Amino acid sequence: VVVLSNMTEGAALAIYGVAHGKLRLRAKTPHIGRTNRWLNPAEFADLDGDGTIEITAVWTPHLGRVLQAWRFSGGKLHQVARIKGYSNHAIGSPIQDLTEIVTLSDGRTALAIPTPGYDEIAFMVLQQAKFTEVARKPAGGRITSPVRRSENGRQLEFATGRTSAVTIDIP
């Protein structure tokens, strides 16, 4: 899974695979539609429990902040869900990995992703082809490092501008 760039149409998400010893494009999303517009891939996981992996990414993480989920089937990428108001990259930052897949206390799989101020983590589940925010936790400052699950899998760890080690419980 890669990001394709086009001078006039902006970015698109694409899947490549090897067929007959050659790298081939298998499927891609539509391009964003404007020059200098990009998307930032997030995570790949079965977010709705149906046995199929969803590919998540944020379209225009600095402007539109649209979290999208796509599924590869029948040789195509199909959009499953989208929701505005979430971002996985702060403008000017070299850090692009601000998301994590977590298991909630009720057993559901969720995407942990910052809100646009990068000072809260939202926990998003995918149900009935819609993203639903099931919890939101304060980060204690602006997130400045990759977001990771702790060793015990019940917490998220990251840094903020205030401290190098922040831990929050996964709901």
CSV table of C-alpha atoms in Angstrom, one decimal:
chain,number,residue,atom,x,y,z
A,1,VAL,CA,0.0,0.0,0.0
A,2,VAL,CA,1.5,3.3,-1.1
A,3,VAL,CA,0.6,6.9,-1.7
A,4,LEU,CA,0.6,7.9,-5.4
A,5,SER,CA,1.3,11.5,-6.2
A,6,ASN,CA,0.1,13.4,-9.2
A,7,MET,CA,1.2,17.0,-10.1
A,8,THR,CA,-2.3,18.2,-10.9
A,9,GLU,CA,-4.6,15.8,-9.1
A,10,GLY,CA,-2.9,15.4,-5.7
A,11,ALA,CA,-2.5,12.1,-3.9
A,12,ALA,CA,-4.3,8.7,-4.1
A,13,LEU,CA,-3.9,5.5,-2.1
A,14,ALA,CA,-2.8,2.5,-4.1
A,15,ILE,CA,-2.2,-1.2,-3.7
A,16,TYR,CA,0.6,-2.8,-5.7
A,17,GLY,CA,1.4,-6.5,-5.9
A,18,VAL,CA,3.8,-8.8,-7.8
A,19,ALA,CA,2.3,-10.8,-10.7
A,20,HIS,CA,4.4,-12.9,-13.1
A,21,GLY,CA,7.6,-11.5,-11.5
A,22,LYS,CA,6.6,-7.8,-12.1
A,23,LEU,CA,5.3,-5.1,-9.8
A,24,ARG,CA,1.8,-4.2,-10.9
A,25,LEU,CA,-0.9,-1.7,-9.7
A,26,ARG,CA,-3.8,-3.7,-8.3
A,27,ALA,CA,-6.1,-0.9,-7.3
A,28,LYS,CA,-6.2,2.7,-6.3
A,29,THR,CA,-8.6,5.3,-4.8
A,30,PRO,CA,-9.5,8.4,-6.8
A,31,HIS,CA,-7.0,11.2,-6.5
A,32,ILE,CA,-7.9,14.0,-4.1
A,33,GLY,CA,-8.4,16.3,-7.1
A,34,ARG,CA,-6.1,19.3,-6.5
A,35,THR,CA,-2.4,19.9,-6.8
A,36,ASN,CA,-0.4,19.9,-3.6
A,37,ARG,CA,-3.0,17.8,-1.7
A,38,TRP,CA,-1.9,14.7,0.1
A,39,LEU,CA,-3.1,11.9,2.4
A,40,ASN,CA,-1.4,10.1,5.2
A,41,PRO,CA,-1.9,6.4,5.6
A,42,ALA,CA,-2.9,5.3,9.2
A,43,GLU,CA,-3.4,1.6,10.0
A,44,PHE,CA,-4.6,-1.6,8.5
A,45,ALA,CA,-6.9,-3.8,10.6
A,46,ASP,CA,-10.3,-5.5,10.6
A,47,LEU,CA,-12.1,-2.7,12.3
A,48,ASP,CA,-15.6,-4.0,12.0
A,49,GLY,CA,-15.0,-7.7,12.9
A,50,ASP,CA,-16.1,-9.1,9.5
A,51,GLY,CA,-12.8,-10.8,8.7
A,52,THR,CA,-11.7,-8.2,6.1
A,53,ILE,CA,-8.9,-5.7,6.6
A,54,GLU,CA,-9.7,-2.0,6.3
A,55,ILE,CA,-7.1,0.4,5.2
A,56,THR,CA,-7.3,3.7,7.0
A,57,ALA,CA,-5.8,7.0,6.0
A,58,VAL,CA,-6.4,10.7,6.6
A,59,TRP,CA,-7.1,12.8,3.5
A,60,THR,CA,-5.6,16.3,3.7
A,61,PRO,CA,-4.5,15.9,7.4
A,62,HIS,CA,-3.8,19.7,7.7
A,63,LEU,CA,-6.9,21.0,6.0
A,64,GLY,CA,-9.9,18.7,5.6
A,65,ARG,CA,-8.8,16.2,8.2
A,66,VAL,CA,-11.0,13.4,6.8
A,67,LEU,CA,-10.4,9.9,8.2
A,68,GLN,CA,-11.4,7.3,5.6
A,69,ALA,CA,-11.6,3.5,5.6
A,70,TRP,CA,-11.1,1.5,2.4
A,71,ARG,CA,-11.5,-2.2,1.7
A,72,PHE,CA,-9.8,-4.1,-1.2
A,73,SER,CA,-12.2,-6.6,-2.9
A,74,GLY,CA,-13.0,-7.7,-6.4
A,75,GLY,CA,-9.8,-6.1,-7.6
A,76,LYS,CA,-10.9,-2.6,-6.4
A,77,LEU,CA,-10.6,-0.3,-3.4
A,78,HIS,CA,-14.1,0.5,-2.0
A,79,GLN,CA,-14.6,3.3,0.4
A,80,VAL,CA,-16.2,1.9,3.6
A,81,ALA,CA,-16.5,5.0,5.8
A,82,ARG,CA,-15.4,8.6,6.2
A,83,ILE,CA,-15.6,11.2,8.9
A,84,LYS,CA,-14.2,14.7,9.3
A,85,GLY,CA,-12.3,16.0,12.3
A,86,TYR,CA,-9.3,13.7,12.9
A,87,SER,CA,-5.7,14.0,11.9
A,88,ASN,CA,-2.6,11.8,12.0
A,89,HIS,CA,0.0,14.5,11.0
A,90,ALA,CA,0.7,17.9,12.4
A,91,ILE,CA,2.0,20.5,9.9
A,92,GLY,CA,5.7,20.9,10.0
A,93,SER,CA,6.3,17.7,12.0
A,94,PRO,CA,8.5,14.8,10.7
A,95,ILE,CA,6.2,12.4,12.7
A,96,GLN,CA,3.6,10.7,10.6
A,97,ASP,CA,2.7,7.8,12.8
A,98,LEU,CA,0.2,9.2,15.3
A,99,THR,CA,-2.3,6.3,15.1
A,100,GLU,CA,-2.5,2.9,16.7
A,101,ILE,CA,-4.9,-0.1,16.5
A,102,VAL,CA,-6.1,-1.1,20.0
A,103,THR,CA,-8.5,-3.6,21.6
A,104,LEU,CA,-11.1,-1.9,23.8
A,105,SER,CA,-12.1,-3.3,27.1
A,106,ASP,CA,-15.3,-4.6,25.5
A,107,GLY,CA,-13.2,-6.6,22.9
A,108,ARG,CA,-13.9,-4.3,19.9
A,109,THR,CA,-11.0,-3.2,17.7
A,110,ALA,CA,-10.6,0.5,17.5
A,111,LEU,CA,-8.3,3.1,15.8
A,112,ALA,CA,-6.7,5.5,18.3
A,113,ILE,CA,-6.2,8.9,16.5
A,114,PRO,CA,-5.6,12.5,17.5
A,115,THR,CA,-8.2,15.2,17.3
A,116,PRO,CA,-7.2,18.3,15.2
A,117,GLY,CA,-5.5,20.0,18.2
A,118,TYR,CA,-3.3,17.0,18.7
A,119,ASP,CA,-4.0,17.2,22.4
A,120,GLU,CA,-6.6,14.5,22.6
A,121,ILE,CA,-6.8,10.9,21.4
A,122,ALA,CA,-10.1,9.7,20.0
A,123,PHE,CA,-11.0,6.0,19.9
A,124,MET,CA,-12.9,5.1,16.6
A,125,VAL,CA,-14.8,1.9,15.8
A,126,LEU,CA,-16.3,1.0,12.5
A,127,GLN,CA,-19.8,-0.3,12.7
A,128,GLN,CA,-22.5,-0.5,9.9
A,129,ALA,CA,-20.2,1.3,7.5
A,130,LYS,CA,-19.7,4.3,9.8
A,131,PHE,CA,-17.0,5.5,12.0
A,132,THR,CA,-18.2,6.1,15.6
A,133,GLU,CA,-16.1,7.8,18.3
A,134,VAL,CA,-16.6,5.7,21.4
A,135,ALA,CA,-14.2,7.6,23.7
A,136,ARG,CA,-11.9,10.6,23.9
A,137,LYS,CA,-8.9,11.0,26.3
A,138,PRO,CA,-6.8,14.1,27.0
A,139,ALA,CA,-3.2,13.7,26.0
A,140,GLY,CA,-1.9,16.2,28.6
A,141,GLY,CA,-0.3,18.4,25.9
A,142,ARG,CA,0.3,18.4,22.1
A,143,ILE,CA,1.4,15.0,20.9
A,144,THR,CA,5.0,15.1,19.5
A,145,SER,CA,5.9,11.4,19.0
A,146,PRO,CA,4.5,8.3,17.5
A,147,VAL,CA,1.6,6.8,19.4
A,148,ARG,CA,2.2,3.2,20.6
A,149,ARG,CA,0.5,0.5,22.6
A,150,SER,CA,2.3,-0.3,25.9
A,151,GLU,CA,3.7,-3.7,26.5
A,152,ASN,CA,0.6,-4.8,28.5
A,153,GLY,CA,-1.6,-3.6,25.6
A,154,ARG,CA,-3.9,-1.7,27.9
A,155,GLN,CA,-2.4,1.8,27.5
A,156,LEU,CA,-1.1,4.1,24.9
A,157,GLU,CA,2.3,5.7,25.2
A,158,PHE,CA,3.6,8.9,23.5
A,159,ALA,CA,5.4,12.2,24.1
A,160,THR,CA,4.0,15.7,24.3
A,161,GLY,CA,5.6,19.1,24.3
A,162,ARG,CA,5.5,18.9,28.1
A,163,THR,CA,6.9,15.5,28.8
A,164,SER,CA,8.6,12.6,27.0
A,165,ALA,CA,6.5,9.9,28.5
A,166,VAL,CA,2.7,10.1,28.6
A,167,THR,CA,0.6,7.1,29.2
A,168,ILE,CA,-3.2,7.0,28.9
A,169,ASP,CA,-5.5,4.0,29.5
A,170,ILE,CA,-7.3,2.4,26.6
A,171,PRO,CA,-11.1,2.5,27.4
